[in-house]
Amino acid sequence: MHKITVRAGSNIAFIKYWGVADPAINLPLTSSVSMTLQEAHTTTTVAWQPASDLPADAVTVDGAPLTGDALARIERHLDRIRSLAGVSHRAQVTSRNNFPMASGIASSASGFAALTVAACRALELDLDATRLSALARLGSGSASRSLFGGFVLWERGVDDATSVARPLFPPDHWDLVDIVAVVSSAPKHVSSEGGHRLAASSPLNDARIAHAGKLLPDVIAAIRNRSLPELGPLIEMDALAMHAVMMTSTPNLIYWQPGTLEVIHAVQRWRKDDGLAAYFTIDAGPNVHVLCDGRDAGTVRHSLEALPGVSRTIASGPGPAPFELTDHLF
Ligand code: DP6
């Protein structure tokens, strides 16, 4: 059995995936739009072996063997791939992120994208990118978008075959930069997996879903026009709407820390006082992603790092679709 190594970028959503219509297949409540990240990626090597040689899947992430729930989630994904290929082989998987786990960058998106592509190729399963996107979605919803480079739309769809991502614009379409302001490295208390199931308990959820559907064409048009003054207010609106849903779920999810508000207010101040085109979005955690044009990235990064609540920043432009590497991790 040959070894395959694949690198996939994480992604940052401009219209968020939050809430599932069918948790069994991560069928989302809304379509979402994201940018695949160049500088934040997962590299994964997979080799399959007969169960007689390798009795159980063995998975190592960032140097530590996975156990418990984290391992079980990967095993369930490997089961899907085994059943597609009609084999009972076990997988040896080694994975490495080039960004810290608690950075506010989704390791599940890049992780499940890289795992899906590497595990399928190592079994010589010939699936196109759309099928791979659907398969990656079963592991982690946002991973469906990391199957493509540049700017990506995940269509909500109605079932497993139709809930897939597709590319909107290639990575070189727009020199847009995502700068993550890390305000806390503490592990989050509620995973996104658990949070998606809570969305429907918020009285604001239906309104946010309806509004996200209205924002979507404008978000795509703003990306087409490479216009941050058009895109920025829309992404801030949806990020705040998603956090309003989180904060009003039962039980409530309050991911923000004092540093989160410090960054939000600073970004608004720089826009107003200095005319700096920078806009924020926030995922299921306290760290703030600040979007700006490439020409402003140095200034924004420097200003973020000067805030007392920001411990570090990680900057990334648009990145490619998953690709194979010839250097393996084992
Ligand atoms: C807030 O894709 O991490 O980042 O499907 O349970 O793995 P699972 O959830 P996940 O959720 C991402 C939520 C988000 C918004 C987004 O990326 O669209």
Tab-separated table of C-alpha atoms and ligand atoms in Angstrom:
chain	number	residue	atom	x	y	z
A	1	MET	CA	0.000	0.000	0.000
A	2	HIS	CA	1.445	3.353	-0.884
A	3	LYS	CA	1.655	6.382	1.319
A	4	ILE	CA	0.003	9.653	0.355
A	5	THR	CA	0.672	13.084	1.862
A	6	VAL	CA	-1.682	15.994	1.284
A	7	ARG	CA	-1.629	19.617	2.466
A	8	ALA	CA	-4.918	21.538	2.838
A	9	GLY	CA	-5.534	25.111	3.950
A	10	SER	CA	-7.921	26.130	6.692
A	11	ASN	CA	-10.546	28.718	5.804
A	12	ILE	CA	-12.221	31.786	7.263
A	13	ALA	CA	-15.949	32.199	6.655
A	14	PHE	CA	-17.502	35.509	5.570
A	15	ILE	CA	-21.032	34.090	5.798
A	16	LYS	CA	-20.905	31.580	8.635
A	17	TYR	CA	-21.998	27.977	8.933
A	18	TRP	CA	-23.723	27.835	12.308
A	19	GLY	CA	-26.520	25.363	12.979
A	20	VAL	CA	-27.404	22.057	11.352
A	21	ALA	CA	-30.632	20.914	9.698
A	22	ASP	CA	-29.424	17.298	9.898
A	23	PRO	CA	-26.585	16.637	12.348
A	24	ALA	CA	-26.043	13.113	10.965
A	25	ILE	CA	-24.630	14.566	7.716
A	26	ASN	CA	-23.718	18.115	8.852
A	27	LEU	CA	-26.411	19.516	6.555
A	28	PRO	CA	-26.211	23.222	7.352
A	29	LEU	CA	-29.074	25.662	7.908
A	30	THR	CA	-27.526	28.142	5.476
A	31	SER	CA	-25.083	28.355	2.613
A	32	SER	CA	-21.709	29.850	3.582
A	33	VAL	CA	-18.817	31.629	1.882
A	34	SER	CA	-15.148	31.485	2.851
A	35	MET	CA	-11.571	32.173	1.860
A	36	THR	CA	-9.134	29.261	1.960
A	37	LEU	CA	-5.986	30.256	3.856
A	38	GLN	CA	-2.503	30.074	2.372
A	39	GLU	CA	-0.493	30.317	5.592
A	40	ALA	CA	-2.620	28.145	7.910
A	41	HIS	CA	-2.602	24.549	6.775
A	42	THR	CA	-2.614	20.900	7.831
A	43	THR	CA	-0.296	18.324	6.284
A	44	THR	CA	-1.421	14.711	6.594
A	45	THR	CA	0.203	11.417	5.622
A	46	VAL	CA	-1.975	8.308	5.323
A	47	ALA	CA	-0.972	4.664	4.742
A	48	TRP	CA	-3.511	1.825	4.828
A	49	GLN	CA	-2.575	-1.663	5.938
A	50	PRO	CA	-4.453	-4.965	6.208
A	51	ALA	CA	-6.116	-5.374	9.615
A	52	SER	CA	-3.873	-8.394	10.202
A	53	ASP	CA	-0.808	-6.092	10.175
A	54	LEU	CA	-2.367	-3.053	11.860
A	55	PRO	CA	-5.169	-4.009	14.267
A	56	ALA	CA	-6.525	-0.468	14.810
A	57	ASP	CA	-6.324	2.961	13.201
A	58	ALA	CA	-3.359	4.870	14.637
A	59	VAL	CA	-3.601	8.655	14.461
A	60	THR	CA	-1.012	11.200	15.577
A	61	VAL	CA	-1.682	14.963	15.475
A	62	ASP	CA	1.067	17.488	16.175
A	63	GLY	CA	3.234	14.798	17.727
A	64	ALA	CA	0.659	13.300	20.139
A	65	PRO	CA	-1.323	10.092	19.560
A	66	LEU	CA	-5.085	10.747	19.514
A	67	THR	CA	-7.290	8.916	22.000
A	68	GLY	CA	-10.903	9.054	23.200
A	69	ASP	CA	-13.485	11.201	21.396
A	70	ALA	CA	-10.961	12.852	19.078
A	71	LEU	CA	-9.759	9.456	17.843
A	72	ALA	CA	-13.339	8.143	17.559
A	73	ARG	CA	-14.267	11.089	15.302
A	74	ILE	CA	-11.374	10.249	12.936
A	75	GLU	CA	-12.215	6.525	13.042
A	76	ARG	CA	-15.807	7.289	12.009
A	77	HIS	CA	-14.452	9.248	9.066
A	78	LEU	CA	-12.062	6.457	8.108
A	79	ASP	CA	-15.050	4.054	8.345
A	80	ARG	CA	-16.872	6.105	5.687
A	81	ILE	CA	-13.849	5.861	3.394
A	82	ARG	CA	-13.386	2.134	4.108
A	83	SER	CA	-17.005	1.473	3.232
A	84	LEU	CA	-16.742	3.485	-0.025
A	85	ALA	CA	-13.697	1.435	-1.030
A	86	GLY	CA	-15.114	-1.845	0.308
A	87	VAL	CA	-12.038	-2.608	2.412
A	88	SER	CA	-11.416	-3.378	6.077
A	89	HIS	CA	-7.851	-2.010	6.139
A	90	ARG	CA	-6.668	0.150	9.050
A	91	ALA	CA	-4.982	3.480	8.584
A	92	GLN	CA	-1.819	4.959	9.939
A	93	VAL	CA	-2.321	8.721	9.977
A	94	THR	CA	0.119	11.448	10.966
A	95	SER	CA	-0.966	15.042	10.787
A	96	ARG	CA	0.704	18.355	11.477
A	97	ASN	CA	-0.773	21.851	11.713
A	98	ASN	CA	1.486	24.831	11.010
A	99	PHE	CA	-0.642	26.993	13.332
A	100	PRO	CA	-1.391	26.570	17.045
A	101	MET	CA	-4.608	24.677	17.893
A	102	ALA	CA	-6.003	27.479	20.043
A	103	SER	CA	-5.257	30.246	17.518
A	104	GLY	CA	-8.846	30.738	16.389
A	105	ILE	CA	-8.048	29.055	13.090
A	106	ALA	CA	-10.144	25.971	12.434
A	107	SER	CA	-7.940	22.882	12.447
A	108	SER	CA	-10.990	20.689	11.760
A	109	ALA	CA	-11.500	22.347	8.347
A	110	SER	CA	-7.956	21.836	7.080
A	111	GLY	CA	-7.571	18.582	9.036
A	112	PHE	CA	-10.609	16.803	7.608
A	113	ALA	CA	-9.928	18.179	4.109
A	114	ALA	CA	-6.345	16.855	4.124
A	115	LEU	CA	-7.380	13.539	5.716
A	116	THR	CA	-10.206	12.975	3.226
A	117	VAL	CA	-8.063	13.608	0.155
A	118	ALA	CA	-5.030	11.659	1.429
A	119	ALA	CA	-7.059	8.677	2.701
A	120	CYS	CA	-9.056	8.379	-0.546
A	121	ARG	CA	-6.000	8.697	-2.791
A	122	ALA	CA	-4.081	6.147	-0.747
A	123	LEU	CA	-6.899	3.669	-1.452
A	124	GLU	CA	-6.956	4.752	-5.114
A	125	LEU	CA	-10.553	5.872	-4.719
A	126	ASP	CA	-11.160	8.101	-7.699
A	127	LEU	CA	-13.517	10.819	-6.406
A	128	ASP	CA	-13.802	14.267	-7.951
A	129	ALA	CA	-13.478	17.415	-5.820
A	130	THR	CA	-17.265	17.712	-5.410
A	131	ARG	CA	-17.570	14.182	-4.027
A	132	LEU	CA	-14.549	14.803	-1.796
A	133	SER	CA	-16.198	18.014	-0.537
A	134	ALA	CA	-19.352	16.088	0.427
A	135	LEU	CA	-17.241	13.427	2.124
A	136	ALA	CA	-15.122	15.976	4.021
A	137	ARG	CA	-18.363	17.668	5.201
A	138	LEU	CA	-19.326	14.465	7.030
A	139	GLY	CA	-16.145	14.797	9.100
A	140	SER	CA	-16.459	18.552	9.708
A	141	GLY	CA	-18.849	20.950	7.998
A	142	SER	CA	-16.342	23.698	7.291
A	143	ALA	CA	-13.927	21.113	5.790
A	144	SER	CA	-16.223	20.892	2.752
A	145	ARG	CA	-15.034	24.408	1.811
A	146	SER	CA	-11.313	23.595	2.247
A	147	LEU	CA	-11.522	21.222	-0.738
A	148	PHE	CA	-11.176	24.290	-2.966
A	149	GLY	CA	-8.723	27.170	-3.121
A	150	GLY	CA	-9.418	30.897	-3.151
A	151	PHE	CA	-12.951	32.085	-2.459
A	152	VAL	CA	-15.477	29.302	-1.940
A	153	LEU	CA	-19.248	28.844	-1.675
A	154	TRP	CA	-20.731	25.902	0.251
A	155	GLU	CA	-24.268	25.494	-1.035
A	156	ARG	CA	-26.570	24.382	1.748
A	157	GLY	CA	-28.232	21.803	-0.520
A	158	VAL	CA	-30.975	19.435	0.561
A	159	ASP	CA	-29.138	16.139	1.052
A	160	ASP	CA	-25.728	14.499	1.152
A	161	ALA	CA	-25.154	14.773	-2.608
A	162	THR	CA	-26.183	18.424	-2.965
A	163	SER	CA	-24.631	19.985	0.159
A	164	VAL	CA	-21.217	20.646	-1.395
A	165	ALA	CA	-18.773	23.478	-1.884
A	166	ARG	CA	-17.593	24.953	-5.156
A	167	PRO	CA	-14.957	27.548	-6.032
A	168	LEU	CA	-16.120	31.117	-6.737
A	169	PHE	CA	-12.836	32.888	-7.527
A	170	PRO	CA	-9.223	31.605	-7.594
A	171	PRO	CA	-6.627	32.586	-4.946
A	172	ASP	CA	-5.040	35.258	-7.158
A	173	HIS	CA	-8.388	37.011	-7.663
A	174	TRP	CA	-7.837	39.325	-4.682
A	175	ASP	CA	-4.926	40.088	-2.367
A	176	LEU	CA	-7.120	40.017	0.738
A	177	VAL	CA	-5.398	39.250	4.045
A	178	ASP	CA	-6.845	37.647	7.170
A	179	ILE	CA	-4.933	38.676	10.302
A	180	VAL	CA	-5.886	36.687	13.392
A	181	ALA	CA	-5.487	38.672	16.594
A	182	VAL	CA	-4.917	36.027	19.280
A	183	VAL	CA	-6.413	37.294	22.547
A	184	SER	CA	-6.646	33.977	24.372
A	185	SER	CA	-5.023	30.600	23.858
A	186	ALA	CA	-7.216	28.774	26.364
A	187	PRO	CA	-9.006	25.747	24.874
A	188	LYS	CA	-12.669	26.491	24.201
A	189	HIS	CA	-15.231	25.073	26.572
A	190	VAL	CA	-17.823	24.117	23.908
A	191	SER	CA	-16.805	22.603	20.576
A	192	SER	CA	-18.446	23.826	17.358
A	193	GLU	CA	-19.819	20.313	16.991
A	194	GLY	CA	-21.855	20.770	20.189
A	195	GLY	CA	-22.677	24.409	19.394
A	196	HIS	CA	-24.290	23.675	16.011
A	197	ARG	CA	-26.977	21.665	17.758
A	198	LEU	CA	-27.780	24.563	20.085
A	199	ALA	CA	-28.390	27.175	17.367
A	200	ALA	CA	-32.058	26.236	16.933
A	201	SER	CA	-32.692	26.956	20.625
A	202	SER	CA	-32.004	30.674	20.077
A	203	PRO	CA	-35.034	32.890	19.360
A	204	LEU	CA	-32.764	34.826	16.970
A	205	ASN	CA	-31.736	31.835	14.870
A	206	ASP	CA	-34.493	31.951	12.231
A	207	ALA	CA	-33.919	35.665	11.675
A	208	ARG	CA	-30.162	35.197	11.315
A	209	ILE	CA	-30.602	32.328	8.836
A	210	ALA	CA	-33.074	34.341	6.731
A	211	HIS	CA	-30.781	37.358	6.798
A	212	ALA	CA	-27.668	35.343	5.898
A	213	GLY	CA	-29.507	34.142	2.784
A	214	LYS	CA	-30.140	37.771	1.821
A	215	LEU	CA	-26.500	38.770	2.447
A	216	LEU	CA	-25.073	35.941	0.357
A	217	PRO	CA	-25.448	37.434	-3.168
A	218	ASP	CA	-24.041	40.760	-1.933
A	219	VAL	CA	-21.067	39.017	-0.322
A	220	ILE	CA	-20.315	37.213	-3.582
A	221	ALA	CA	-20.669	40.481	-5.546
A	222	ALA	CA	-18.327	42.300	-3.115
A	223	ILE	CA	-15.688	39.581	-3.571
A	224	ARG	CA	-16.167	39.734	-7.344
A	225	ASN	CA	-15.610	43.527	-7.154
A	226	ARG	CA	-12.629	43.087	-4.796
A	227	SER	CA	-14.260	45.725	-2.631
A	228	LEU	CA	-13.552	45.644	1.087
A	229	PRO	CA	-15.830	48.649	1.835
A	230	GLU	CA	-18.643	46.514	0.326
A	231	LEU	CA	-17.619	43.197	1.883
A	232	GLY	CA	-16.547	44.388	5.338
A	233	PRO	CA	-19.885	45.563	6.768
A	234	LEU	CA	-21.567	42.356	5.525
A	235	ILE	CA	-19.074	40.023	7.211
A	236	GLU	CA	-19.220	41.998	10.454
A	237	MET	CA	-23.018	41.811	10.344
A	238	ASP	CA	-23.094	38.037	9.934
A	239	ALA	CA	-20.367	37.412	12.524
A	240	LEU	CA	-22.246	39.526	15.090
A	241	ALA	CA	-25.545	37.860	14.154
A	242	MET	CA	-23.978	34.420	14.651
A	243	HIS	CA	-22.581	35.450	18.049
A	244	ALA	CA	-25.989	36.865	18.987
A	245	VAL	CA	-27.431	33.412	18.229
A	246	MET	CA	-24.696	31.757	20.293
A	247	MET	CA	-25.257	34.145	23.223
A	248	THR	CA	-29.025	33.524	23.196
A	249	SER	CA	-28.934	29.729	22.871
A	250	THR	CA	-29.896	27.472	25.759
A	251	PRO	CA	-27.409	26.945	27.330
A	252	ASN	CA	-25.814	30.179	26.143
A	253	LEU	CA	-22.417	30.236	24.473
A	254	ILE	CA	-20.334	33.293	25.229
A	255	TYR	CA	-17.042	32.848	23.417
A	256	TRP	CA	-15.858	36.456	23.776
A	257	GLN	CA	-13.158	37.550	26.185
A	258	PRO	CA	-12.265	41.142	27.125
A	259	GLY	CA	-9.619	41.136	24.379
A	260	THR	CA	-12.274	40.315	21.785
A	261	LEU	CA	-14.093	43.603	22.441
A	262	GLU	CA	-10.810	45.475	22.634
A	263	VAL	CA	-9.986	44.389	19.054
A	264	ILE	CA	-13.512	45.085	17.752
A	265	HIS	CA	-13.429	48.607	19.153
A	266	ALA	CA	-9.893	49.260	17.912
A	267	VAL	CA	-10.797	48.180	14.357
A	268	GLN	CA	-13.820	50.486	14.391
A	269	ARG	CA	-11.683	53.355	15.715
A	270	TRP	CA	-8.989	52.871	13.042
A	271	ARG	CA	-11.679	52.958	10.359
A	272	LYS	CA	-13.253	56.123	11.702
A	273	ASP	CA	-10.140	58.059	12.736
A	274	ASP	CA	-7.527	56.823	10.256
A	275	GLY	CA	-9.649	55.724	7.288
A	276	LEU	CA	-8.094	52.252	7.553
A	277	ALA	CA	-10.163	49.671	5.640
A	278	ALA	CA	-10.114	46.818	8.160
A	279	TYR	CA	-13.117	44.685	9.165
A	280	PHE	CA	-13.520	41.884	11.686
A	281	THR	CA	-15.087	38.462	11.867
A	282	ILE	CA	-15.080	35.975	14.753
A	283	ASP	CA	-15.531	32.183	14.740
A	284	ALA	CA	-16.497	29.949	17.652
A	285	GLY	CA	-13.857	31.357	19.983
A	286	PRO	CA	-12.507	34.624	21.397
A	287	ASN	CA	-9.884	35.451	18.763
A	288	VAL	CA	-10.675	38.074	16.132
A	289	HIS	CA	-9.956	37.740	12.414
A	290	VAL	CA	-9.263	41.140	10.856
A	291	LEU	CA	-9.586	41.385	7.070
A	292	CYS	CA	-7.707	44.009	5.070
A	293	ASP	CA	-6.190	44.565	1.648
A	294	GLY	CA	-2.632	43.284	1.235
A	295	ARG	CA	-1.246	46.831	1.017
A	296	ASP	CA	-2.600	47.593	4.529
A	297	ALA	CA	-1.561	44.283	6.122
A	298	GLY	CA	1.680	45.617	7.652
A	299	THR	CA	-0.069	48.571	9.309
A	300	VAL	CA	-2.981	46.486	10.587
A	301	ARG	CA	-0.705	43.799	11.963
A	302	HIS	CA	1.523	46.311	13.697
A	303	SER	CA	-1.480	48.118	15.205
A	304	LEU	CA	-3.050	44.853	16.412
A	305	GLU	CA	0.195	43.715	18.043
A	306	ALA	CA	0.372	47.024	19.935
A	307	LEU	CA	-2.963	46.331	21.691
A	308	PRO	CA	-2.410	45.144	25.292
A	309	GLY	CA	-4.877	42.243	24.943
A	310	VAL	CA	-3.311	40.773	21.780
A	311	SER	CA	-0.613	38.171	22.404
A	312	ARG	CA	0.264	37.469	18.748
A	313	THR	CA	-1.027	37.666	15.194
A	314	ILE	CA	-1.140	35.188	12.325
A	315	ALA	CA	-1.608	36.598	8.808
A	316	SER	CA	-2.712	34.776	5.681
A	317	GLY	CA	-3.848	35.518	2.153
A	318	PRO	CA	-5.944	33.255	-0.080
A	319	GLY	CA	-4.482	29.783	-0.573
A	320	PRO	CA	-4.724	26.866	-2.990
A	321	ALA	CA	-6.871	23.733	-3.074
A	322	PRO	CA	-5.419	20.646	-1.330
A	323	PHE	CA	-2.303	19.323	-3.047
A	324	GLU	CA	0.000	16.333	-2.737
A	325	LEU	CA	3.513	16.506	-1.309
A	326	THR	CA	6.248	13.984	-1.995
A	327	ASP	CA	7.785	14.348	1.477
A	328	HIS	CA	5.920	12.140	3.936
A	329	LEU	CA	5.502	12.631	7.695
A	330	PHE	CA	6.477	8.970	8.441
B	1	DP6	C1	-18.010	29.266	13.594
B	1	DP6	O1	-17.003	23.110	10.751
B	1	DP6	O2	-15.920	23.458	13.008
B	1	DP6	O3	-16.195	28.399	12.280
B	1	DP6	O4	-19.080	20.559	11.409
B	1	DP6	O5	-18.950	20.355	13.899
B	1	DP6	O6	-16.836	20.340	12.551
B	1	DP6	P1	-18.258	20.803	12.671
B	1	DP6	O7	-18.159	22.392	12.846
B	1	DP6	P2	-17.163	23.386	12.199
B	1	DP6	O8	-17.981	24.760	12.398
B	1	DP6	C2	-17.463	25.950	11.944
B	1	DP6	C3	-18.178	27.059	12.600
B	1	DP6	C4	-17.605	28.432	12.377
B	1	DP6	C5	-18.189	29.114	11.145
B	1	DP6	C6	-17.678	28.658	9.806
B	1	DP6	O9	-16.530	28.274	9.663
B	1	DP6	O10	-18.489	28.750	8.864
